[in-house]
PDB file of C-alpha atoms and ligand atoms in Angstrom:
ATOM      1  CA  UNK A   1      50.267 139.461  22.427  1.00 71.00           C
ATOM      2  CA  UNK A   2      52.951 140.339  24.956  1.00 80.00           C
ATOM      3  CA  UNK A   3      55.413 137.601  25.917  1.00 88.00           C
ATOM      4  CA  UNK A   4      54.560 135.721  29.140  1.00 94.00           C
ATOM      5  CA  UNK A   5      57.170 135.110  31.839  1.00 97.00           C
ATOM      6  CA  UNK A   6      57.190 133.699  35.344  1.00 97.00           C
ATOM      7  CA  UNK A   7      59.115 136.628  36.769  1.00 97.00           C
ATOM      8  CA  UNK A   8      60.287 140.024  35.578  1.00 98.00           C
ATOM      9  CA  UNK A   9      62.755 142.054  37.626  1.00 97.00           C
ATOM     10  CA  UNK A  10      62.569 145.662  36.490  1.00 97.00           C
ATOM     11  CA  UNK A  11      65.068 148.522  36.820  1.00 97.00           C
ATOM     12  CA  UNK A  12      68.015 146.345  37.871  1.00 98.00           C
ATOM     13  CA  UNK A  13      71.572 147.619  38.036  1.00 98.00           C
ATOM     14  CA  UNK A  14      73.892 144.964  36.533  1.00 97.00           C
ATOM     15  CA  UNK A  15      77.595 144.621  37.169  1.00 94.00           C
ATOM     16  CA  UNK A  16      78.726 145.120  33.576  1.00 91.00           C
ATOM     17  CA  UNK A  17      76.536 148.019  32.530  1.00 92.00           C
ATOM     18  CA  UNK A  18      77.287 151.633  33.452  1.00 94.00           C
ATOM     19  CA  UNK A  19      75.801 152.888  36.709  1.00 94.00           C
ATOM     20  CA  UNK A  20      72.301 154.178  36.178  1.00 94.00           C
ATOM     21  CA  UNK A  21      71.654 152.176  32.996  1.00 96.00           C
ATOM     22  CA  UNK A  22      69.070 149.899  34.495  1.00 97.00           C
ATOM     23  CA  UNK A  23      67.835 146.726  32.855  1.00 97.00           C
ATOM     24  CA  UNK A  24      64.811 144.422  33.011  1.00 97.00           C
ATOM     25  CA  UNK A  25      65.413 140.695  33.539  1.00 97.00           C
ATOM     26  CA  UNK A  26      62.764 138.208  32.441  1.00 97.00           C
ATOM     27  CA  UNK A  27      62.703 134.632  33.732  1.00 97.00           C
ATOM     28  CA  UNK A  28      60.751 131.684  32.362  1.00 96.00           C
ATOM     29  CA  UNK A  29      60.948 128.008  33.383  1.00 95.00           C
ATOM     30  CA  UNK A  30      63.809 128.683  35.776  1.00 91.00           C
ATOM     31  CA  UNK A  31      66.098 130.348  33.234  1.00 94.00           C
ATOM     32  CA  UNK A  32      66.800 133.935  32.222  1.00 95.00           C
ATOM     33  CA  UNK A  33      64.891 134.456  28.969  1.00 96.00           C
ATOM     34  CA  UNK A  34      65.651 138.118  28.302  1.00 95.00           C
ATOM     35  CA  UNK A  35      67.746 141.025  29.545  1.00 96.00           C
ATOM     36  CA  UNK A  36      66.976 144.415  28.008  1.00 96.00           C
ATOM     37  CA  UNK A  37      66.487 148.073  28.968  1.00 96.00           C
ATOM     38  CA  UNK A  38      62.788 147.341  28.712  1.00 96.00           C
ATOM     39  CA  UNK A  39      61.288 143.866  28.454  1.00 95.00           C
ATOM     40  CA  UNK A  40      57.878 143.967  26.810  1.00 92.00           C
ATOM     41  CA  UNK A  41      55.942 141.285  28.549  1.00 91.00           C
ATOM     42  CA  UNK A  42      53.836 140.231  31.465  1.00 93.00           C
ATOM     43  CA  UNK A  43      54.756 137.977  34.352  1.00 96.00           C
ATOM     44  CA  UNK A  44      53.060 136.186  37.206  1.00 95.00           C
ATOM     45  CA  UNK A  45      55.370 138.156  39.481  1.00 97.00           C
ATOM     46  CA  UNK A  46      57.082 141.491  38.931  1.00 97.00           C
ATOM     47  CA  UNK A  47      59.751 142.934  41.180  1.00 97.00           C
ATOM     48  CA  UNK A  48      60.996 146.497  41.115  1.00 98.00           C
ATOM     49  CA  UNK A  49      64.710 146.528  41.905  1.00 97.00           C
ATOM     50  CA  UNK A  50      64.597 150.355  41.879  1.00 97.00           C
ATOM     51  CA  UNK A  51      68.204 150.603  40.735  1.00 97.00           C
ATOM     52  CA  UNK A  52      69.525 148.058  43.221  1.00 96.00           C
ATOM     53  CA  UNK A  53      72.341 145.720  42.149  1.00 95.00           C
ATOM     54  CA  UNK A  54      71.185 142.333  40.823  1.00 95.00           C
ATOM     55  CA  UNK A  55      73.773 139.539  40.554  1.00 92.00           C
ATOM     56  CA  UNK A  56      73.964 135.772  40.441  1.00 90.00           C
ATOM     57  CA  UNK A  57      73.409 134.197  43.841  1.00 93.00           C
ATOM     58  CA  UNK A  58      76.400 133.191  45.966  1.00 95.00           C
ATOM     59  CA  UNK A  59      77.700 129.654  46.396  1.00 96.00           C
ATOM     60  CA  UNK A  60      79.396 128.699  49.665  1.00 97.00           C
ATOM     61  CA  UNK A  61      81.387 125.512  49.116  1.00 96.00           C
ATOM     62  CA  UNK A  62      82.619 125.201  52.679  1.00 96.00           C
ATOM     63  CA  UNK A  63      80.557 126.007  55.718  1.00 96.00           C
ATOM     64  CA  UNK A  64      80.723 124.194  59.062  1.00 96.00           C
ATOM     65  CA  UNK A  65      77.016 124.666  59.474  1.00 97.00           C
ATOM     66  CA  UNK A  66      76.695 122.475  62.578  1.00 96.00           C
ATOM     67  CA  UNK A  67      79.065 124.859  64.411  1.00 93.00           C
ATOM     68  CA  UNK A  68      77.498 128.226  63.596  1.00 93.00           C
ATOM     69  CA  UNK A  69      77.017 130.543  66.586  1.00 90.00           C
ATOM     70  CA  UNK A  70      79.074 128.314  68.895  1.00 86.00           C
ATOM     71  CA  UNK A  71      81.789 130.965  69.278  1.00 78.00           C
ATOM     72  CA  UNK A  72      80.481 131.887  72.704  1.00 72.00           C
ATOM     73  CA  UNK A  73      80.854 128.252  73.714  1.00 71.00           C
ATOM     74  CA  UNK A  74      84.453 127.982  72.522  1.00 68.00           C
ATOM     75  CA  UNK A  75      87.603 128.757  74.483  1.00 62.00           C
ATOM     76  CA  UNK A  76      89.389 131.940  73.485  1.00 62.00           C
ATOM     77  CA  UNK A  77      92.618 129.952  73.571  1.00 59.00           C
ATOM     78  CA  UNK A  78      91.407 127.796  70.691  1.00 64.00           C
ATOM     79  CA  UNK A  79      90.838 130.810  68.429  1.00 66.00           C
ATOM     80  CA  UNK A  80      94.227 132.306  69.208  1.00 66.00           C
ATOM     81  CA  UNK A  81      95.965 129.040  68.295  1.00 62.00           C
ATOM     82  CA  UNK A  82      94.085 128.623  65.032  1.00 62.00           C
ATOM     83  CA  UNK A  83      94.681 132.146  63.736  1.00 63.00           C
ATOM     84  CA  UNK A  84      98.219 132.521  65.135  1.00 61.00           C
ATOM     85  CA  UNK A  85     100.956 133.669  62.766  1.00 56.00           C
ATOM     86  CA  UNK A  86     102.604 130.290  62.151  1.00 55.00           C
ATOM     87  CA  UNK A  87      99.445 128.191  62.490  1.00 57.00           C
ATOM     88  CA  UNK A  88     101.600 125.388  63.795  1.00 57.00           C
ATOM     89  CA  UNK A  89      99.029 124.906  66.526  1.00 61.00           C
ATOM     90  CA  UNK A  90      96.065 124.373  64.185  1.00 61.00           C
ATOM     91  CA  UNK A  91      95.724 120.791  65.354  1.00 58.00           C
ATOM     92  CA  UNK A  92      95.477 121.833  69.020  1.00 65.00           C
ATOM     93  CA  UNK A  93      92.782 124.344  68.080  1.00 64.00           C
ATOM     94  CA  UNK A  94      90.609 121.641  66.527  1.00 67.00           C
ATOM     95  CA  UNK A  95      90.987 119.558  69.669  1.00 69.00           C
ATOM     96  CA  UNK A  96      90.040 122.531  71.874  1.00 65.00           C
ATOM     97  CA  UNK A  97      87.027 123.334  69.704  1.00 69.00           C
ATOM     98  CA  UNK A  98      85.919 119.742  70.189  1.00 71.00           C
ATOM     99  CA  UNK A  99      84.956 120.653  73.766  1.00 72.00           C
ATOM    100  CA  UNK A 100      81.846 122.394  72.441  1.00 76.00           C
ATOM    101  CA  UNK A 101      80.826 119.102  70.947  1.00 80.00           C
ATOM    102  CA  UNK A 102      80.544 117.369  74.283  1.00 79.00           C
ATOM    103  CA  UNK A 103      77.203 119.202  74.544  1.00 84.00           C
ATOM    104  CA  UNK A 104      76.128 118.377  70.986  1.00 90.00           C
ATOM    105  CA  UNK A 105      72.392 118.012  70.594  1.00 93.00           C
ATOM    106  CA  UNK A 106      70.304 118.213  67.445  1.00 95.00           C
ATOM    107  CA  UNK A 107      67.747 120.318  69.318  1.00 95.00           C
ATOM    108  CA  UNK A 108      69.977 123.370  69.872  1.00 94.00           C
ATOM    109  CA  UNK A 109      72.035 122.896  66.714  1.00 95.00           C
ATOM    110  CA  UNK A 110      68.950 123.166  64.483  1.00 97.00           C
ATOM    111  CA  UNK A 111      68.067 126.563  66.017  1.00 96.00           C
ATOM    112  CA  UNK A 112      71.504 127.971  65.137  1.00 95.00           C
ATOM    113  CA  UNK A 113      71.365 126.396  61.684  1.00 98.00           C
ATOM    114  CA  UNK A 114      67.996 127.951  60.870  1.00 98.00           C
ATOM    115  CA  UNK A 115      69.250 131.354  61.984  1.00 97.00           C
ATOM    116  CA  UNK A 116      72.306 131.053  59.698  1.00 97.00           C
ATOM    117  CA  UNK A 117      70.271 129.829  56.732  1.00 98.00           C
ATOM    118  CA  UNK A 118      67.765 132.667  56.987  1.00 98.00           C
ATOM    119  CA  UNK A 119      70.723 135.062  56.892  1.00 97.00           C
ATOM    120  CA  UNK A 120      72.228 133.139  53.959  1.00 97.00           C
ATOM    121  CA  UNK A 121      69.018 133.454  51.951  1.00 97.00           C
ATOM    122  CA  UNK A 122      68.682 137.121  52.840  1.00 95.00           C
ATOM    123  CA  UNK A 123      72.212 137.869  51.601  1.00 94.00           C
ATOM    124  CA  UNK A 124      71.837 135.862  48.388  1.00 94.00           C
ATOM    125  CA  UNK A 125      73.741 132.727  49.337  1.00 97.00           C
ATOM    126  CA  UNK A 126      71.518 130.058  47.841  1.00 97.00           C
ATOM    127  CA  UNK A 127      73.860 127.057  47.510  1.00 98.00           C
ATOM    128  CA  UNK A 128      75.807 125.667  50.462  1.00 98.00           C
ATOM    129  CA  UNK A 129      78.013 122.618  50.923  1.00 98.00           C
ATOM    130  CA  UNK A 130      77.529 122.184  54.651  1.00 98.00           C
ATOM    131  CA  UNK A 131      79.807 120.141  56.906  1.00 98.00           C
ATOM    132  CA  UNK A 132      78.500 118.220  59.887  1.00 98.00           C
ATOM    133  CA  UNK A 133      81.028 116.730  62.289  1.00 97.00           C
ATOM    134  CA  UNK A 134      80.767 112.976  62.754  1.00 97.00           C
ATOM    135  CA  UNK A 135      82.842 111.597  65.632  1.00 96.00           C
ATOM    136  CA  UNK A 136      82.433 110.065  69.079  1.00 94.00           C
ATOM    137  CA  UNK A 137      81.472 113.439  70.617  1.00 93.00           C
ATOM    138  CA  UNK A 138      79.255 114.937  67.908  1.00 94.00           C
ATOM    139  CA  UNK A 139      77.895 111.495  67.048  1.00 96.00           C
ATOM    140  CA  UNK A 140      75.101 111.992  64.494  1.00 98.00           C
ATOM    141  CA  UNK A 141      73.579 115.115  66.103  1.00 97.00           C
ATOM    142  CA  UNK A 142      75.011 117.552  63.522  1.00 98.00           C
ATOM    143  CA  UNK A 143      74.118 115.369  60.544  1.00 98.00           C
ATOM    144  CA  UNK A 144      70.542 114.981  61.763  1.00 98.00           C
ATOM    145  CA  UNK A 145      70.166 118.747  62.256  1.00 98.00           C
ATOM    146  CA  UNK A 146      71.577 119.552  58.814  1.00 98.00           C
ATOM    147  CA  UNK A 147      69.460 116.955  57.033  1.00 98.00           C
ATOM    148  CA  UNK A 148      66.397 118.410  58.713  1.00 98.00           C
ATOM    149  CA  UNK A 149      67.423 121.926  57.693  1.00 98.00           C
ATOM    150  CA  UNK A 150      68.069 120.750  54.124  1.00 98.00           C
ATOM    151  CA  UNK A 151      64.436 119.624  53.871  1.00 98.00           C
ATOM    152  CA  UNK A 152      63.050 122.753  55.590  1.00 98.00           C
ATOM    153  CA  UNK A 153      64.935 125.102  53.258  1.00 98.00           C
ATOM    154  CA  UNK A 154      64.368 123.131  50.043  1.00 97.00           C
ATOM    155  CA  UNK A 155      63.660 125.558  47.192  1.00 95.00           C
ATOM    156  CA  UNK A 156      65.185 128.475  49.119  1.00 97.00           C
ATOM    157  CA  UNK A 157      68.726 127.429  49.984  1.00 98.00           C
ATOM    158  CA  UNK A 158      70.122 124.344  48.255  1.00 98.00           C
ATOM    159  CA  UNK A 159      72.099 122.431  50.901  1.00 98.00           C
ATOM    160  CA  UNK A 160      74.479 119.523  50.414  1.00 98.00           C
ATOM    161  CA  UNK A 161      75.104 117.797  53.736  1.00 98.00           C
ATOM    162  CA  UNK A 162      78.665 116.533  54.175  1.00 98.00           C
ATOM    163  CA  UNK A 163      79.154 113.746  56.721  1.00 98.00           C
ATOM    164  CA  UNK A 164      82.517 114.920  58.003  1.00 98.00           C
ATOM    165  CA  UNK A 165      84.951 112.753  60.002  1.00 98.00           C
ATOM    166  CA  UNK A 166      86.400 115.785  61.827  1.00 95.00           C
ATOM    167  CA  UNK A 167      88.501 113.832  64.338  1.00 94.00           C
ATOM    168  CA  UNK A 168      89.802 111.250  61.867  1.00 97.00           C
ATOM    169  CA  UNK A 169      88.810 107.810  60.639  1.00 98.00           C
ATOM    170  CA  UNK A 170      91.743 105.784  61.943  1.00 97.00           C
ATOM    171  CA  UNK A 171      92.604 107.520  65.224  1.00 96.00           C
ATOM    172  CA  UNK A 172      88.984 108.204  66.295  1.00 95.00           C
ATOM    173  CA  UNK A 173      87.257 105.200  67.865  1.00 93.00           C
ATOM    174  CA  UNK A 174      83.909 104.379  66.283  1.00 96.00           C
ATOM    175  CA  UNK A 175      84.276 106.887  63.418  1.00 97.00           C
ATOM    176  CA  UNK A 176      83.846 104.229  60.710  1.00 97.00           C
ATOM    177  CA  UNK A 177      80.511 103.010  62.052  1.00 98.00           C
ATOM    178  CA  UNK A 178      79.219 106.542  62.654  1.00 98.00           C
ATOM    179  CA  UNK A 179      80.242 107.685  59.171  1.00 98.00           C
ATOM    180  CA  UNK A 180      78.464 104.724  57.657  1.00 98.00           C
ATOM    181  CA  UNK A 181      75.340 105.517  59.655  1.00 98.00           C
ATOM    182  CA  UNK A 182      75.531 109.174  58.592  1.00 98.00           C
ATOM    183  CA  UNK A 183      75.564 108.146  54.923  1.00 98.00           C
ATOM    184  CA  UNK A 184      72.624 105.822  55.565  1.00 98.00           C
ATOM    185  CA  UNK A 185      70.706 108.716  57.151  1.00 98.00           C
ATOM    186  CA  UNK A 186      71.005 110.560  53.838  1.00 98.00           C
ATOM    187  CA  UNK A 187      74.173 112.678  53.816  1.00 98.00           C
ATOM    188  CA  UNK A 188      74.949 113.934  50.302  1.00 98.00           C
ATOM    189  CA  UNK A 189      78.746 113.946  50.456  1.00 98.00           C
ATOM    190  CA  UNK A 190      81.432 111.775  52.117  1.00 98.00           C
ATOM    191  CA  UNK A 191      83.793 114.111  53.956  1.00 98.00           C
ATOM    192  CA  UNK A 192      87.275 113.479  55.308  1.00 98.00           C
ATOM    193  CA  UNK A 193      90.287 115.198  56.818  1.00 98.00           C
ATOM    194  CA  UNK A 194      93.244 112.871  56.181  1.00 98.00           C
ATOM    195  CA  UNK A 195      96.005 115.214  57.383  1.00 97.00           C
ATOM    196  CA  UNK A 196      94.746 114.957  60.948  1.00 96.00           C
ATOM    197  CA  UNK A 197      95.815 111.305  61.246  1.00 97.00           C
ATOM    198  CA  UNK A 198      99.121 110.537  63.013  1.00 96.00           C
ATOM    199  CA  UNK A 199     101.060 108.760  60.259  1.00 97.00           C
ATOM    200  CA  UNK A 200     101.218 108.812  56.487  1.00 97.00           C
ATOM    201  CA  UNK A 201      99.960 105.247  56.307  1.00 98.00           C
ATOM    202  CA  UNK A 202      96.943 106.270  58.414  1.00 98.00           C
ATOM    203  CA  UNK A 203      96.316 109.239  56.099  1.00 98.00           C
ATOM    204  CA  UNK A 204      96.232 106.872  53.111  1.00 98.00           C
ATOM    205  CA  UNK A 205      93.901 104.568  54.989  1.00 98.00           C
ATOM    206  CA  UNK A 206      91.638 107.520  55.842  1.00 98.00           C
ATOM    207  CA  UNK A 207      91.459 108.565  52.179  1.00 98.00           C
ATOM    208  CA  UNK A 208      90.647 104.997  51.097  1.00 98.00           C
ATOM    209  CA  UNK A 209      87.880 104.625  53.676  1.00 98.00           C
ATOM    210  CA  UNK A 210      86.188 107.908  52.704  1.00 98.00           C
ATOM    211  CA  UNK A 211      86.237 106.780  49.071  1.00 98.00           C
ATOM    212  CA  UNK A 212      84.832 103.387  50.125  1.00 98.00           C
ATOM    213  CA  UNK A 213      81.811 105.243  51.523  1.00 98.00           C
ATOM    214  CA  UNK A 214      81.511 107.477  48.455  1.00 98.00           C
ATOM    215  CA  UNK A 215      81.524 104.467  46.148  1.00 98.00           C
ATOM    216  CA  UNK A 216      79.134 102.423  48.311  1.00 98.00           C
ATOM    217  CA  UNK A 217      76.579 105.247  48.444  1.00 98.00           C
ATOM    218  CA  UNK A 218      77.451 106.741  45.031  1.00 98.00           C
ATOM    219  CA  UNK A 219      78.213 110.192  46.491  1.00 98.00           C
ATOM    220  CA  UNK A 220      80.743 112.942  45.885  1.00 98.00           C
ATOM    221  CA  UNK A 221      83.768 113.504  48.111  1.00 98.00           C
ATOM    222  CA  UNK A 222      84.983 116.572  50.016  1.00 98.00           C
ATOM    223  CA  UNK A 223      88.165 116.522  52.067  1.00 98.00           C
ATOM    224  CA  UNK A 224      89.865 119.126  54.208  1.00 97.00           C
ATOM    225  CA  UNK A 225      93.525 118.679  53.376  1.00 97.00           C
ATOM    226  CA  UNK A 226      96.878 119.898  54.692  1.00 96.00           C
ATOM    227  CA  UNK A 227      95.476 122.728  56.780  1.00 93.00           C
ATOM    228  CA  UNK A 228      98.729 123.781  58.475  1.00 91.00           C
ATOM    229  CA  UNK A 229     101.948 125.589  57.639  1.00 91.00           C
ATOM    230  CA  UNK A 230     103.849 122.349  57.006  1.00 94.00           C
ATOM    231  CA  UNK A 231     105.186 121.654  53.481  1.00 95.00           C
ATOM    232  CA  UNK A 232     105.519 117.964  54.406  1.00 96.00           C
ATOM    233  CA  UNK A 233     101.745 117.572  54.410  1.00 97.00           C
ATOM    234  CA  UNK A 234     100.691 116.044  51.081  1.00 97.00           C
ATOM    235  CA  UNK A 235      97.330 114.403  51.657  1.00 98.00           C
ATOM    236  CA  UNK A 236      95.956 116.359  48.666  1.00 98.00           C
ATOM    237  CA  UNK A 237      98.145 114.163  46.443  1.00 98.00           C
ATOM    238  CA  UNK A 238      96.810 110.994  48.103  1.00 98.00           C
ATOM    239  CA  UNK A 239      93.288 112.250  47.495  1.00 98.00           C
ATOM    240  CA  UNK A 240      93.933 113.022  43.823  1.00 98.00           C
ATOM    241  CA  UNK A 241      95.470 109.572  43.243  1.00 98.00           C
ATOM    242  CA  UNK A 242      92.519 107.847  44.905  1.00 98.00           C
ATOM    243  CA  UNK A 243      90.088 109.957  42.843  1.00 98.00           C
ATOM    244  CA  UNK A 244      91.678 108.614  39.667  1.00 98.00           C
ATOM    245  CA  UNK A 245      91.957 105.040  40.980  1.00 98.00           C
ATOM    246  CA  UNK A 246      88.245 104.922  41.805  1.00 98.00           C
ATOM    247  CA  UNK A 247      87.133 106.618  38.593  1.00 98.00           C
ATOM    248  CA  UNK A 248      85.719 109.497  40.678  1.00 98.00           C
ATOM    249  CA  UNK A 249      87.070 112.232  38.357  1.00 98.00           C
ATOM    250  CA  UNK A 250      85.120 115.469  38.691  1.00 97.00           C
ATOM    251  CA  UNK A 251      83.456 114.294  41.896  1.00 98.00           C
ATOM    252  CA  UNK A 252      86.022 115.253  44.499  1.00 98.00           C
ATOM    253  CA  UNK A 253      86.811 118.563  46.098  1.00 98.00           C
ATOM    254  CA  UNK A 254      89.827 119.512  48.257  1.00 98.00           C
ATOM    255  CA  UNK A 255      89.482 122.286  50.831  1.00 97.00           C
ATOM    256  CA  UNK A 256      92.030 124.456  52.677  1.00 96.00           C
ATOM    257  CA  UNK A 257      95.303 122.982  51.284  1.00 96.00           C
ATOM    258  CA  UNK A 258      97.286 125.695  53.048  1.00 95.00           C
ATOM    259  CA  UNK A 259     100.514 123.661  52.998  1.00 96.00           C
ATOM    260  CA  UNK A 260     100.449 124.112  49.201  1.00 96.00           C
ATOM    261  CA  UNK A 261     101.695 127.668  49.657  1.00 96.00           C
ATOM    262  CA  UNK A 262     105.001 126.213  50.932  1.00 97.00           C
ATOM    263  CA  UNK A 263     105.531 123.470  48.328  1.00 97.00           C
ATOM    264  CA  UNK A 264     108.664 123.755  46.168  1.00 97.00           C
ATOM    265  CA  UNK A 265     107.771 124.791  42.606  1.00 95.00           C
ATOM    266  CA  UNK A 266     108.597 121.494  40.838  1.00 96.00           C
ATOM    267  CA  UNK A 267     106.371 119.555  43.233  1.00 97.00           C
ATOM    268  CA  UNK A 268     103.627 122.160  42.978  1.00 97.00           C
ATOM    269  CA  UNK A 269     103.601 121.844  39.184  1.00 96.00           C
ATOM    270  CA  UNK A 270     103.427 118.058  39.357  1.00 97.00           C
ATOM    271  CA  UNK A 271     100.543 118.322  41.792  1.00 98.00           C
ATOM    272  CA  UNK A 272      98.697 120.820  39.587  1.00 97.00           C
ATOM    273  CA  UNK A 273      98.917 118.376  36.665  1.00 97.00           C
ATOM    274  CA  UNK A 274      97.634 115.569  38.890  1.00 98.00           C
ATOM    275  CA  UNK A 275      94.685 117.671  40.112  1.00 98.00           C
ATOM    276  CA  UNK A 276      93.806 118.415  36.508  1.00 97.00           C
ATOM    277  CA  UNK A 277      93.886 114.727  35.644  1.00 98.00           C
ATOM    278  CA  UNK A 278      91.621 113.983  38.625  1.00 98.00           C
ATOM    279  CA  UNK A 279      89.225 116.780  37.662  1.00 97.00           C
ATOM    280  CA  UNK A 280      89.550 117.891  41.249  1.00 97.00           C
ATOM    281  CA  UNK A 281      88.452 121.263  42.545  1.00 96.00           C
ATOM    282  CA  UNK A 282      90.295 123.218  45.205  1.00 97.00           C
ATOM    283  CA  UNK A 283      88.503 125.458  47.673  1.00 96.00           C
ATOM    284  CA  UNK A 284      90.673 128.100  49.303  1.00 93.00           C
ATOM    285  CA  UNK A 285      89.714 129.211  52.806  1.00 86.00           C
ATOM    286  CA  UNK A 286      91.905 132.297  53.149  1.00 80.00           C
ATOM    287  CA  UNK A 287      90.110 133.620  56.214  1.00 78.00           C
ATOM    288  CA  UNK A 288      91.860 131.089  58.445  1.00 75.00           C
ATOM    289  CA  UNK A 289      95.307 132.643  58.208  1.00 77.00           C
ATOM    290  CA  UNK A 290      98.055 134.165  56.101  1.00 86.00           C
ATOM    291  CA  UNK A 291      98.777 130.959  54.155  1.00 92.00           C
ATOM    292  CA  UNK A 292      96.361 129.727  51.510  1.00 92.00           C
ATOM    293  CA  UNK A 293      96.019 127.465  48.455  1.00 95.00           C
ATOM    294  CA  UNK A 294      97.778 128.902  45.382  1.00 95.00           C
ATOM    295  CA  UNK A 295      94.588 129.722  43.499  1.00 94.00           C
ATOM    296  CA  UNK A 296      96.042 132.031  40.856  1.00 94.00           C
ATOM    297  CA  UNK A 297      98.884 129.639  40.018  1.00 96.00           C
ATOM    298  CA  UNK A 298      96.469 126.696  39.817  1.00 96.00           C
ATOM    299  CA  UNK A 299      94.410 128.690  37.353  1.00 95.00           C
ATOM    300  CA  UNK A 300      97.551 129.475  35.354  1.00 95.00           C
ATOM    301  CA  UNK A 301      98.393 125.732  35.293  1.00 92.00           C
ATOM    302  CA  UNK A 302      94.981 125.092  33.793  1.00 90.00           C
TER     303      UNK A 302
HETATM  304 ZN1   ZN B   1      86.880 124.214  57.392  1.00 55.89          ZN
END
């Protein structure tokens, strides 16, 4: 009796086998059961890759899914500021981009989101941590659209919706209430951006409040930290300390952290040790400019 599988992909080019040495991949109960030049078996579904490359699917840990295809609606000035050589104007760019949000409406956002997710699936991006702005302009429109999309694409693209306090928790009026409502609606992750607050004390407050939400709703944390060419920005450290304090090890993720590229070495090493202790991941977003998180060195520090 031939072995029975759910799916067999035949004649697949893999990354680590020589070109032209095609393999069959057999899948049963959601896991790869066999990889061989020829899998003897039958499956409910067979696909012929015909020599095409077959890889793991892609994971996108940082996508502002509520803002896809809004480029046409955004001032050119904003883009220039954000990508400029010194990136000192990154803060102004975020404020300029906020103009798009004055027109925020779940009804047009969902159309853009669907378009992006169909493309994601088509290109093999099957897991996305998706940010939805939550502030007095965006209100809950982005969160609602992304939650709807998460349900529509279930089983195709796995979406984690991040309720994201883009304009701050302390300096933005009403952000606390809106963030709480977003978590109640069913957001999967509590998302912050502490470095955008005006003072260090406010940054600490911001970090604490995001963790308050995470603990209340038992959710993971994502924060966009220190996204400017300023070595004085150290909200990533505040986040790591709070992760440990709350016992949230392994459940928090820092994004951007561009300032890290300018930290003096002794401080960088201390921070790397702290991140390790917090079990904290770091997502680099190198497309936003010449500076980026020191990924290779973080790996070297364990
Ligand atoms: Zn971002």
